[in-house]
Amino acid sequence: MIRQHGGPDVLTLEETELPPLKSGEALIRNTACGVNYADIYEREGDHGGPHSAKPMPIVMGHMAVGIVEEVGPDVSSPPVGARVGYIGPASYAEHTVMPAARLFPLPDALSDEVAGGYLLRGLTAEYLVRRLYPLGPGKTALVHAAAGGMGILLGQWGRKLGARMIGTVGSDEKMQIARSFGYDAAINYNTEDFAARVMELTDGTGADVIYDGIGKSAFRASLDCIRPRGMVISYGTASGNVGAFDLQLLHSKSIIVTRPTLRSWIADPEEARAAAGATFTFLADPDIRTPIGAILPLSQAAEAHRQLEGRVTTAPIILKP
Ligand SMILES: NC(=O)c1ccc[n+]([C@@H]2O[C@H](COP(=O)([O-])OP(=O)(O)OC[C@H]3O[C@@H](n4cnc5c(N)ncnc54)[C@H](OP(=O)(O)O)[C@@H]3O)[C@@H](O)[C@H]2O)c1
């Protein structure tokens, strides 16, 4: 948990009482806790929107998988003993209380580790490539941070749907990694002008859609390599918030800009079930690679954060209580 915002050192391992289960709730014994960029925003506390600062102390985390250990009154499913995953707060813990209706029963084909590393990222990739901007043959997508946890999923999912995938990365080594995860072309944005290179690769047209999980450092240049009427999806801010910008920048090419959050795309229970179904089918597909970067004990959550924000990870990290 954290008692103040700051760097990884503010994370501490503590014992705390769980509230008694209320109607509609379930107690989960977590077996694999995902480490996602949202956790870093939560720790830093200055990202606004769904990542606005919450009252202290905060039990960290946004998702985990585990076993239903107990259910509150009126809960008939999932049953005690079921393997489930969830998107919800306070997941860096041995036990977490969640509304039972928000639990996703996990298929046997997905291990706890893969679900722990990929449930939140998979659901995000699902709405990004299937619903917000449906990819398919004839579409060219540019993905920033293509060798990161989200990037390796988007590359594979986009390719599976038949789109042409271009990825940007922060090192030459990561260019190879991006190519091995479905990207037709990779650009090192630390050594190349990525917008100029994308215009070259698309014969001067620009990408149809840009999936930008970086924010501040890439947003402005992304507007220079999107095609007329294309969509720039600012879905993350690993390099900092985009901040205020002049709407007139969008005018000459009728650019569509959106700043989505997963929670809006899985708020409706029917949509959430359909999204989880599509995500599990994708993650369990034998053609799809779902590597795990590291498995650390829960007590080393700070080290997990250092690695993720230090740009050294090219696959998800999970924490084991
Ligand atoms: N909106 C949503 O619904 C939603 C849901 C899930 C995740 N996300 C977003 O998806 C993005 C990726 O999440 P992830 O957990 O899978 O992380 P990740 O992509 O594994 O890690 C972030 C990557 O961003 C790149 N980066 C560029 N500038 C950076 C900087 N100044 N500091 C740190 N990293 C920088 C790094 O790759 P290079 O070294 O290649 O530059 C780094 O590896 C995050 O922005 C997250 O907020 C959004």
mmCIF file of C-alpha atoms and ligand atoms in Angstrom:
data_model
loop_
_atom_site.group_PDB
_atom_site.id
_atom_site.type_symbol
_atom_site.label_atom_id
_atom_site.label_comp_id
_atom_site.label_asym_id
_atom_site.label_seq_id
_atom_site.Cartn_x
_atom_site.Cartn_y
_atom_site.Cartn_z
ATOM 1 C CA MET A 1 0.000 0.000 0.000
ATOM 2 C CA ILE A 2 0.954 3.664 -0.134
ATOM 3 C CA ARG A 3 0.465 6.392 2.471
ATOM 4 C CA GLN A 4 1.800 9.150 0.237
ATOM 5 C CA HIS A 5 2.369 9.687 -3.491
ATOM 6 C CA GLY A 6 5.871 9.465 -4.896
ATOM 7 C CA GLY A 7 8.454 7.081 -6.390
ATOM 8 C CA PRO A 8 8.557 3.276 -5.990
ATOM 9 C CA ASP A 9 9.941 3.620 -2.434
ATOM 10 C CA VAL A 10 6.542 4.775 -1.100
ATOM 11 C CA LEU A 11 5.212 1.201 -1.538
ATOM 12 C CA THR A 12 5.112 -0.728 1.741
ATOM 13 C CA LEU A 13 3.934 -4.204 2.694
ATOM 14 C CA GLU A 14 1.378 -4.005 5.518
ATOM 15 C CA GLU A 15 -1.314 -6.045 7.256
ATOM 16 C CA THR A 16 -4.809 -4.639 7.133
ATOM 17 C CA GLU A 17 -8.306 -5.859 8.054
ATOM 18 C CA LEU A 18 -10.701 -6.823 5.256
ATOM 19 C CA PRO A 19 -14.253 -5.502 5.620
ATOM 20 C CA PRO A 20 -16.970 -8.164 6.166
ATOM 21 C CA LEU A 21 -18.561 -9.319 2.907
ATOM 22 C CA LYS A 22 -21.714 -7.452 1.946
ATOM 23 C CA SER A 23 -24.532 -8.595 -0.262
ATOM 24 C CA GLY A 24 -23.323 -9.221 -3.809
ATOM 25 C CA GLU A 25 -19.628 -9.378 -2.902
ATOM 26 C CA ALA A 26 -17.011 -12.110 -3.125
ATOM 27 C CA LEU A 27 -13.672 -12.615 -1.397
ATOM 28 C CA ILE A 28 -10.860 -13.529 -3.797
ATOM 29 C CA ARG A 29 -7.590 -15.148 -2.751
ATOM 30 C CA ASN A 30 -5.283 -13.603 -5.348
ATOM 31 C CA THR A 31 -2.784 -15.903 -7.068
ATOM 32 C CA ALA A 32 -1.307 -13.491 -9.640
ATOM 33 C CA CYS A 33 -1.549 -9.701 -9.434
ATOM 34 C CA GLY A 34 -0.985 -7.783 -12.652
ATOM 35 C CA VAL A 35 1.387 -4.812 -12.745
ATOM 36 C CA ASN A 36 0.079 -2.204 -15.167
ATOM 37 C CA TYR A 37 0.972 1.352 -16.034
ATOM 38 C CA ALA A 38 -2.209 2.466 -14.264
ATOM 39 C CA ASP A 39 -0.508 1.380 -11.011
ATOM 40 C CA ILE A 40 2.281 3.870 -11.637
ATOM 41 C CA TYR A 41 -0.257 6.661 -12.252
ATOM 42 C CA GLU A 42 -2.004 5.640 -9.007
ATOM 43 C CA ARG A 43 1.303 5.767 -7.108
ATOM 44 C CA GLU A 44 2.275 9.147 -8.597
ATOM 45 C CA GLY A 45 -1.190 10.583 -8.020
ATOM 46 C CA ASP A 46 -1.181 13.468 -10.510
ATOM 47 C CA HIS A 47 -2.697 12.006 -13.671
ATOM 48 C CA GLY A 48 -6.316 13.135 -13.360
ATOM 49 C CA GLY A 49 -9.445 11.536 -14.857
ATOM 50 C CA PRO A 50 -9.837 7.888 -13.807
ATOM 51 C CA HIS A 51 -6.365 8.126 -12.260
ATOM 52 C CA SER A 52 -7.145 11.082 -9.993
ATOM 53 C CA ALA A 53 -5.689 10.845 -6.494
ATOM 54 C CA LYS A 54 -7.759 8.789 -4.019
ATOM 55 C CA PRO A 55 -7.839 9.202 -0.215
ATOM 56 C CA MET A 56 -4.867 7.684 1.654
ATOM 57 C CA PRO A 57 -3.913 5.033 2.501
ATOM 58 C CA ILE A 58 -4.364 3.250 -0.839
ATOM 59 C CA VAL A 59 -4.069 -0.497 -1.331
ATOM 60 C CA MET A 60 -2.526 -0.453 -4.785
ATOM 61 C CA GLY A 61 -3.444 -2.272 -7.977
ATOM 62 C CA HIS A 62 -6.034 -2.525 -10.730
ATOM 63 C CA MET A 63 -6.392 -6.232 -11.493
ATOM 64 C CA ALA A 64 -5.586 -9.750 -10.389
ATOM 65 C CA VAL A 65 -6.633 -13.345 -10.809
ATOM 66 C CA GLY A 66 -7.389 -15.795 -8.027
ATOM 67 C CA ILE A 67 -9.823 -18.185 -6.413
ATOM 68 C CA VAL A 68 -13.226 -17.282 -4.950
ATOM 69 C CA GLU A 69 -12.784 -18.133 -1.270
ATOM 70 C CA GLU A 70 -16.068 -16.876 0.175
ATOM 71 C CA VAL A 71 -19.227 -15.186 -1.114
ATOM 72 C CA GLY A 72 -21.574 -12.724 0.531
ATOM 73 C CA PRO A 73 -25.349 -13.138 0.909
ATOM 74 C CA ASP A 74 -27.302 -13.423 -2.375
ATOM 75 C CA VAL A 75 -24.298 -14.488 -4.479
ATOM 76 C CA SER A 76 -24.981 -17.619 -6.515
ATOM 77 C CA SER A 77 -22.181 -17.288 -9.033
ATOM 78 C CA PRO A 78 -19.319 -17.610 -9.457
ATOM 79 C CA PRO A 79 -19.212 -20.389 -6.837
ATOM 80 C CA VAL A 80 -16.653 -20.731 -4.051
ATOM 81 C CA GLY A 81 -13.558 -22.357 -5.597
ATOM 82 C CA ALA A 82 -13.982 -20.773 -9.049
ATOM 83 C CA ARG A 83 -10.893 -19.358 -10.809
ATOM 84 C CA VAL A 84 -11.608 -15.755 -11.724
ATOM 85 C CA GLY A 85 -9.970 -12.590 -12.958
ATOM 86 C CA TYR A 86 -11.101 -9.043 -12.262
ATOM 87 C CA ILE A 87 -10.441 -5.424 -13.039
ATOM 88 C CA GLY A 88 -10.758 -3.634 -9.733
ATOM 89 C CA PRO A 89 -8.912 -1.759 -7.004
ATOM 90 C CA ALA A 90 -6.824 -3.049 -4.090
ATOM 91 C CA SER A 91 -5.455 -6.002 -6.059
ATOM 92 C CA TYR A 92 -1.857 -5.862 -4.735
ATOM 93 C CA ALA A 93 -2.965 -8.086 -1.868
ATOM 94 C CA GLU A 94 -3.387 -11.642 -0.639
ATOM 95 C CA HIS A 95 -7.152 -11.121 -0.577
ATOM 96 C CA THR A 96 -9.444 -8.622 -2.312
ATOM 97 C CA VAL A 97 -13.198 -8.040 -2.023
ATOM 98 C CA MET A 98 -14.989 -7.503 -5.335
ATOM 99 C CA PRO A 99 -18.599 -7.292 -6.535
ATOM 100 C CA ALA A 100 -19.285 -10.885 -7.665
ATOM 101 C CA ALA A 101 -20.986 -9.621 -10.830
ATOM 102 C CA ARG A 102 -17.689 -8.010 -11.929
ATOM 103 C CA LEU A 103 -15.666 -11.236 -11.830
ATOM 104 C CA PHE A 104 -14.629 -12.969 -15.053
ATOM 105 C CA PRO A 105 -14.574 -16.792 -14.727
ATOM 106 C CA LEU A 106 -11.302 -17.892 -16.380
ATOM 107 C CA PRO A 107 -11.112 -20.625 -19.018
ATOM 108 C CA ASP A 108 -8.789 -23.575 -18.252
ATOM 109 C CA ALA A 109 -6.734 -22.676 -21.332
ATOM 110 C CA LEU A 110 -5.385 -19.551 -19.562
ATOM 111 C CA SER A 111 -2.886 -19.992 -16.754
ATOM 112 C CA ASP A 112 -3.018 -17.698 -13.727
ATOM 113 C CA GLU A 113 0.234 -16.100 -14.906
ATOM 114 C CA VAL A 114 -0.973 -15.313 -18.436
ATOM 115 C CA ALA A 115 -4.324 -14.038 -17.177
ATOM 116 C CA GLY A 116 -2.518 -11.988 -14.492
ATOM 117 C CA GLY A 117 -0.244 -10.413 -17.070
ATOM 118 C CA TYR A 118 -2.749 -9.964 -19.854
ATOM 119 C CA LEU A 119 -6.344 -9.604 -18.601
ATOM 120 C CA LEU A 120 -6.318 -5.805 -18.323
ATOM 121 C CA ARG A 121 -4.088 -5.332 -21.377
ATOM 122 C CA GLY A 122 -6.105 -7.884 -23.376
ATOM 123 C CA LEU A 123 -9.445 -6.204 -22.600
ATOM 124 C CA THR A 124 -7.860 -2.886 -23.566
ATOM 125 C CA ALA A 125 -6.491 -4.224 -26.848
ATOM 126 C CA GLU A 126 -9.941 -5.733 -27.523
ATOM 127 C CA TYR A 127 -11.811 -2.434 -27.400
ATOM 128 C CA LEU A 128 -8.994 -0.577 -29.192
ATOM 129 C CA VAL A 129 -8.753 -2.849 -32.266
ATOM 130 C CA ARG A 130 -12.288 -4.282 -32.422
ATOM 131 C CA ARG A 131 -14.610 -1.530 -31.220
ATOM 132 C CA LEU A 132 -13.074 1.939 -30.966
ATOM 133 C CA TYR A 133 -11.269 1.695 -34.310
ATOM 134 C CA PRO A 134 -11.982 -1.692 -35.926
ATOM 135 C CA LEU A 135 -8.849 -2.905 -37.709
ATOM 136 C CA GLY A 136 -8.921 -5.058 -40.820
ATOM 137 C CA PRO A 137 -7.451 -5.526 -44.262
ATOM 138 C CA GLY A 138 -6.556 -2.261 -45.973
ATOM 139 C CA LYS A 139 -5.968 -0.388 -42.687
ATOM 140 C CA THR A 140 -2.566 0.811 -41.502
ATOM 141 C CA ALA A 141 -2.118 1.274 -37.748
ATOM 142 C CA LEU A 142 0.755 2.998 -35.967
ATOM 143 C CA VAL A 143 1.369 1.796 -32.395
ATOM 144 C CA HIS A 144 3.707 3.638 -30.024
ATOM 145 C CA ALA A 145 5.791 1.600 -27.523
ATOM 146 C CA ALA A 146 5.278 -1.439 -29.750
ATOM 147 C CA ALA A 147 7.596 -3.688 -27.709
ATOM 148 C CA GLY A 148 5.826 -3.015 -24.379
ATOM 149 C CA GLY A 149 3.079 -5.055 -22.699
ATOM 150 C CA MET A 150 0.263 -3.381 -24.674
ATOM 151 C CA GLY A 151 2.373 -3.082 -27.827
ATOM 152 C CA ILE A 152 3.067 -6.790 -28.238
ATOM 153 C CA LEU A 153 -0.667 -7.542 -27.949
ATOM 154 C CA LEU A 154 -1.770 -4.805 -30.353
ATOM 155 C CA GLY A 155 0.789 -5.936 -32.966
ATOM 156 C CA GLN A 156 -0.405 -9.521 -32.863
ATOM 157 C CA TRP A 157 -4.121 -8.659 -32.753
ATOM 158 C CA GLY A 158 -3.848 -6.126 -35.576
ATOM 159 C CA ARG A 159 -1.969 -8.589 -37.761
ATOM 160 C CA LYS A 160 -4.503 -11.324 -37.018
ATOM 161 C CA LEU A 161 -7.260 -8.952 -38.211
ATOM 162 C CA GLY A 162 -5.331 -8.340 -41.438
ATOM 163 C CA ALA A 163 -4.157 -4.760 -40.823
ATOM 164 C CA ARG A 164 -0.712 -3.424 -41.642
ATOM 165 C CA MET A 165 1.064 -2.687 -38.349
ATOM 166 C CA ILE A 166 3.836 -0.117 -37.833
ATOM 167 C CA GLY A 167 5.388 0.213 -34.382
ATOM 168 C CA THR A 168 7.632 2.763 -32.702
ATOM 169 C CA VAL A 169 10.090 1.765 -29.966
ATOM 170 C CA GLY A 170 12.846 3.284 -27.858
ATOM 171 C CA SER A 171 15.827 1.135 -28.934
ATOM 172 C CA ASP A 172 17.167 -0.916 -31.848
ATOM 173 C CA GLU A 173 16.864 -4.081 -29.782
ATOM 174 C CA LYS A 174 13.157 -3.367 -29.289
ATOM 175 C CA MET A 175 12.727 -2.982 -33.085
ATOM 176 C CA GLN A 176 13.499 -6.710 -33.427
ATOM 177 C CA ILE A 177 11.107 -7.532 -30.617
ATOM 178 C CA ALA A 178 8.295 -5.502 -32.217
ATOM 179 C CA ARG A 179 8.811 -7.237 -35.566
ATOM 180 C CA SER A 180 8.582 -10.628 -33.881
ATOM 181 C CA PHE A 181 5.183 -9.622 -32.422
ATOM 182 C CA GLY A 182 3.380 -8.849 -35.665
ATOM 183 C CA TYR A 183 4.732 -5.474 -36.777
ATOM 184 C CA ASP A 184 5.470 -5.104 -40.482
ATOM 185 C CA ALA A 185 7.820 -2.191 -39.755
ATOM 186 C CA ALA A 186 9.458 -0.813 -36.610
ATOM 187 C CA ILE A 187 10.855 2.689 -36.031
ATOM 188 C CA ASN A 188 13.241 3.732 -33.243
ATOM 189 C CA TYR A 189 11.756 7.093 -32.187
ATOM 190 C CA ASN A 190 14.905 7.983 -30.290
ATOM 191 C CA THR A 191 17.042 7.961 -33.437
ATOM 192 C CA GLU A 192 14.521 8.618 -36.244
ATOM 193 C CA ASP A 193 11.819 11.209 -36.982
ATOM 194 C CA PHE A 194 8.935 8.740 -36.650
ATOM 195 C CA ALA A 195 6.334 10.986 -38.304
ATOM 196 C CA ALA A 196 8.490 11.450 -41.433
ATOM 197 C CA ARG A 197 9.185 7.710 -41.555
ATOM 198 C CA VAL A 198 5.473 6.830 -41.265
ATOM 199 C CA MET A 199 4.666 9.243 -44.118
ATOM 200 C CA GLU A 200 7.366 7.497 -46.187
ATOM 201 C CA LEU A 201 6.043 4.018 -45.344
ATOM 202 C CA THR A 202 2.483 5.056 -46.317
ATOM 203 C CA ASP A 203 3.463 6.814 -49.583
ATOM 204 C CA GLY A 204 2.666 10.226 -48.145
ATOM 205 C CA THR A 205 -0.835 9.343 -46.886
ATOM 206 C CA GLY A 206 -0.329 8.715 -43.170
ATOM 207 C CA ALA A 207 -1.629 5.998 -40.853
ATOM 208 C CA ASP A 208 -5.389 5.348 -40.627
ATOM 209 C CA VAL A 209 -5.207 5.093 -36.859
ATOM 210 C CA ILE A 210 -2.586 5.755 -34.174
ATOM 211 C CA TYR A 211 -2.667 3.892 -30.865
ATOM 212 C CA ASP A 212 -0.639 6.124 -28.546
ATOM 213 C CA GLY A 213 0.133 4.851 -25.054
ATOM 214 C CA ILE A 214 2.947 7.356 -24.525
ATOM 215 C CA GLY A 215 1.245 10.741 -24.462
ATOM 216 C CA LYS A 216 3.384 13.835 -24.027
ATOM 217 C CA SER A 217 6.479 12.902 -26.064
ATOM 218 C CA ALA A 218 4.653 11.532 -29.139
ATOM 219 C CA PHE A 219 1.227 13.167 -29.369
ATOM 220 C CA ARG A 220 2.110 16.303 -31.317
ATOM 221 C CA ALA A 221 4.186 14.465 -33.957
ATOM 222 C CA SER A 222 1.439 11.845 -34.280
ATOM 223 C CA LEU A 223 -0.835 14.552 -35.729
ATOM 224 C CA ASP A 224 1.730 14.962 -38.520
ATOM 225 C CA CYS A 225 1.519 11.347 -39.685
ATOM 226 C CA ILE A 226 -2.203 10.578 -39.400
ATOM 227 C CA ARG A 227 -4.175 10.488 -42.647
ATOM 228 C CA PRO A 228 -7.043 12.916 -43.289
ATOM 229 C CA ARG A 229 -10.089 11.796 -41.230
ATOM 230 C CA GLY A 230 -7.864 9.351 -39.326
ATOM 231 C CA MET A 231 -8.150 8.683 -35.593
ATOM 232 C CA VAL A 232 -5.468 9.402 -32.985
ATOM 233 C CA ILE A 233 -6.222 7.344 -29.890
ATOM 234 C CA SER A 234 -4.367 8.732 -26.890
ATOM 235 C CA TYR A 235 -4.888 5.744 -24.627
ATOM 236 C CA GLY A 236 -1.963 6.197 -22.229
ATOM 237 C CA THR A 237 0.550 8.696 -20.905
ATOM 238 C CA ALA A 238 3.756 6.780 -20.040
ATOM 239 C CA SER A 239 5.873 9.860 -20.889
ATOM 240 C CA GLY A 240 3.512 12.349 -19.192
ATOM 241 C CA ASN A 241 0.080 13.874 -19.785
ATOM 242 C CA VAL A 242 -0.549 15.396 -23.216
ATOM 243 C CA GLY A 243 -1.908 18.551 -21.604
ATOM 244 C CA ALA A 244 -3.738 21.394 -23.333
ATOM 245 C CA PHE A 245 -3.402 21.718 -27.118
ATOM 246 C CA ASP A 246 -4.876 23.866 -29.854
ATOM 247 C CA LEU A 247 -7.991 22.243 -31.367
ATOM 248 C CA GLN A 248 -7.201 24.021 -34.624
ATOM 249 C CA LEU A 249 -4.339 21.522 -35.109
ATOM 250 C CA LEU A 250 -7.023 18.992 -36.069
ATOM 251 C CA HIS A 251 -8.824 21.190 -38.583
ATOM 252 C CA SER A 252 -6.835 20.833 -41.801
ATOM 253 C CA LYS A 253 -7.046 17.020 -41.821
ATOM 254 C CA SER A 254 -10.383 16.565 -39.923
ATOM 255 C CA ILE A 255 -8.454 14.496 -37.375
ATOM 256 C CA ILE A 256 -10.432 12.612 -34.727
ATOM 257 C CA VAL A 257 -8.724 12.517 -31.312
ATOM 258 C CA THR A 258 -10.007 10.443 -28.423
ATOM 259 C CA ARG A 259 -8.753 9.762 -24.881
ATOM 260 C CA PRO A 260 -10.453 6.505 -23.844
ATOM 261 C CA THR A 261 -10.402 4.451 -20.659
ATOM 262 C CA LEU A 262 -11.057 0.721 -20.386
ATOM 263 C CA ARG A 263 -13.665 1.264 -17.686
ATOM 264 C CA SER A 264 -16.103 2.937 -20.133
ATOM 265 C CA TRP A 265 -15.738 -0.005 -22.506
ATOM 266 C CA ILE A 266 -16.531 -2.717 -19.952
ATOM 267 C CA ALA A 267 -19.037 -0.824 -17.768
ATOM 268 C CA ASP A 268 -22.051 -2.542 -19.340
ATOM 269 C CA PRO A 269 -22.176 -6.184 -18.077
ATOM 270 C CA GLU A 270 -23.217 -7.560 -21.495
ATOM 271 C CA GLU A 271 -20.415 -5.702 -23.258
ATOM 272 C CA ALA A 272 -17.947 -6.799 -20.575
ATOM 273 C CA ARG A 273 -18.899 -10.464 -21.035
ATOM 274 C CA ALA A 274 -18.544 -10.211 -24.820
ATOM 275 C CA ALA A 275 -15.222 -8.371 -24.476
ATOM 276 C CA ALA A 276 -13.878 -10.999 -22.069
ATOM 277 C CA GLY A 277 -14.997 -13.795 -24.398
ATOM 278 C CA ALA A 278 -13.163 -12.251 -27.356
ATOM 279 C CA THR A 279 -10.098 -11.515 -25.203
ATOM 280 C CA PHE A 280 -9.868 -15.056 -23.809
ATOM 281 C CA THR A 281 -10.271 -16.570 -27.284
ATOM 282 C CA PHE A 282 -7.472 -14.332 -28.552
ATOM 283 C CA LEU A 283 -5.117 -14.981 -25.617
ATOM 284 C CA ALA A 284 -5.666 -18.761 -25.823
ATOM 285 C CA ASP A 285 -5.048 -18.856 -29.609
ATOM 286 C CA PRO A 286 -1.954 -21.024 -30.189
ATOM 287 C CA ASP A 287 -0.636 -18.448 -32.705
ATOM 288 C CA ILE A 288 -0.570 -15.724 -30.032
ATOM 289 C CA ARG A 289 2.501 -15.369 -27.829
ATOM 290 C CA THR A 290 1.941 -14.186 -24.253
ATOM 291 C CA PRO A 291 5.359 -14.085 -22.558
ATOM 292 C CA ILE A 292 5.734 -13.121 -18.903
ATOM 293 C CA GLY A 293 8.626 -10.744 -18.219
ATOM 294 C CA ALA A 294 9.074 -11.515 -14.532
ATOM 295 C CA ILE A 295 7.277 -13.107 -11.604
ATOM 296 C CA LEU A 296 8.113 -11.316 -8.356
ATOM 297 C CA PRO A 297 6.832 -11.781 -4.806
ATOM 298 C CA LEU A 298 4.230 -9.206 -3.774
ATOM 299 C CA SER A 299 6.792 -7.769 -1.348
ATOM 300 C CA GLN A 300 8.849 -6.658 -4.378
ATOM 301 C CA ALA A 301 6.148 -4.476 -5.921
ATOM 302 C CA ALA A 302 8.507 -1.487 -5.822
ATOM 303 C CA GLU A 303 11.046 -3.369 -7.963
ATOM 304 C CA ALA A 304 8.271 -4.226 -10.446
ATOM 305 C CA HIS A 305 7.430 -0.521 -10.711
ATOM 306 C CA ARG A 306 11.091 0.419 -11.226
ATOM 307 C CA GLN A 307 11.360 -2.032 -14.107
ATOM 308 C CA LEU A 308 8.095 -0.971 -15.798
ATOM 309 C CA GLU A 309 8.740 2.764 -15.615
ATOM 310 C CA GLY A 310 12.465 2.249 -16.360
ATOM 311 C CA ARG A 311 11.500 1.079 -19.902
ATOM 312 C CA VAL A 312 13.335 -2.220 -19.532
ATOM 313 C CA THR A 313 10.285 -4.506 -19.683
ATOM 314 C CA THR A 314 9.150 -6.072 -22.953
ATOM 315 C CA ALA A 315 6.537 -8.361 -21.378
ATOM 316 C CA PRO A 316 4.184 -8.039 -18.384
ATOM 317 C CA ILE A 317 5.392 -8.472 -14.794
ATOM 318 C CA ILE A 318 3.206 -10.220 -12.260
ATOM 319 C CA LEU A 319 3.325 -10.248 -8.470
ATOM 320 C CA LYS A 320 2.698 -13.401 -6.431
ATOM 321 C CA PRO A 321 1.236 -12.914 -2.943
HETATM 322 N N1 LIG B 1 -6.750 3.799 -21.627
HETATM 323 C C1 LIG B 1 -6.817 2.518 -21.345
HETATM 324 O O1 LIG B 1 -7.911 1.934 -21.384
HETATM 325 C C2 LIG B 1 -5.557 1.791 -20.982
HETATM 326 C C3 LIG B 1 -5.633 0.502 -20.439
HETATM 327 C C4 LIG B 1 -4.430 -0.191 -20.238
HETATM 328 C C5 LIG B 1 -3.206 0.404 -20.500
HETATM 329 N N2 LIG B 1 -3.200 1.687 -20.967
HETATM 330 C C6 LIG B 1 -1.938 2.368 -21.269
HETATM 331 O O2 LIG B 1 -1.144 1.537 -22.083
HETATM 332 C C7 LIG B 1 0.194 1.979 -21.995
HETATM 333 C C8 LIG B 1 1.101 0.784 -21.948
HETATM 334 O O3 LIG B 1 0.895 0.113 -20.729
HETATM 335 P P1 LIG B 1 1.785 -1.122 -20.266
HETATM 336 O O4 LIG B 1 1.459 -1.331 -18.835
HETATM 337 O O5 LIG B 1 1.623 -2.264 -21.207
HETATM 338 O O6 LIG B 1 3.258 -0.510 -20.327
HETATM 339 P P2 LIG B 1 4.451 -0.765 -21.362
HETATM 340 O O7 LIG B 1 4.031 -0.411 -22.742
HETATM 341 O O8 LIG B 1 5.000 -2.140 -21.134
HETATM 342 O O9 LIG B 1 5.517 0.277 -20.820
HETATM 343 C C9 LIG B 1 5.486 1.618 -21.227
HETATM 344 C C10 LIG B 1 6.424 1.856 -22.422
HETATM 345 O O10 LIG B 1 6.264 3.203 -22.833
HETATM 346 C C11 LIG B 1 7.428 3.639 -23.465
HETATM 347 N N3 LIG B 1 7.799 4.972 -23.002
HETATM 348 C C12 LIG B 1 7.972 6.058 -23.784
HETATM 349 N N4 LIG B 1 8.333 7.131 -23.074
HETATM 350 C C13 LIG B 1 8.410 6.730 -21.783
HETATM 351 C C14 LIG B 1 8.759 7.378 -20.586
HETATM 352 N N5 LIG B 1 9.100 8.679 -20.561
HETATM 353 N N6 LIG B 1 8.737 6.674 -19.436
HETATM 354 C C15 LIG B 1 8.386 5.369 -19.434
HETATM 355 N N7 LIG B 1 8.050 4.691 -20.560
HETATM 356 C C16 LIG B 1 8.054 5.355 -21.736
HETATM 357 C C17 LIG B 1 8.536 2.622 -23.140
HETATM 358 O O11 LIG B 1 8.817 1.903 -24.335
HETATM 359 P P3 LIG B 1 10.048 2.390 -25.292
HETATM 360 O O12 LIG B 1 11.306 2.168 -24.516
HETATM 361 O O13 LIG B 1 9.920 1.522 -26.490
HETATM 362 O O14 LIG B 1 9.799 3.845 -25.580
HETATM 363 C C18 LIG B 1 7.896 1.716 -22.096
HETATM 364 O O15 LIG B 1 8.374 0.391 -22.169
HETATM 365 C C19 LIG B 1 0.272 2.872 -20.749
HETATM 366 O O16 LIG B 1 0.338 4.216 -21.171
HETATM 367 C C20 LIG B 1 -1.059 2.631 -20.071
HETATM 368 O O17 LIG B 1 -1.509 3.747 -19.359
HETATM 369 C C21 LIG B 1 -4.340 2.367 -21.202
#
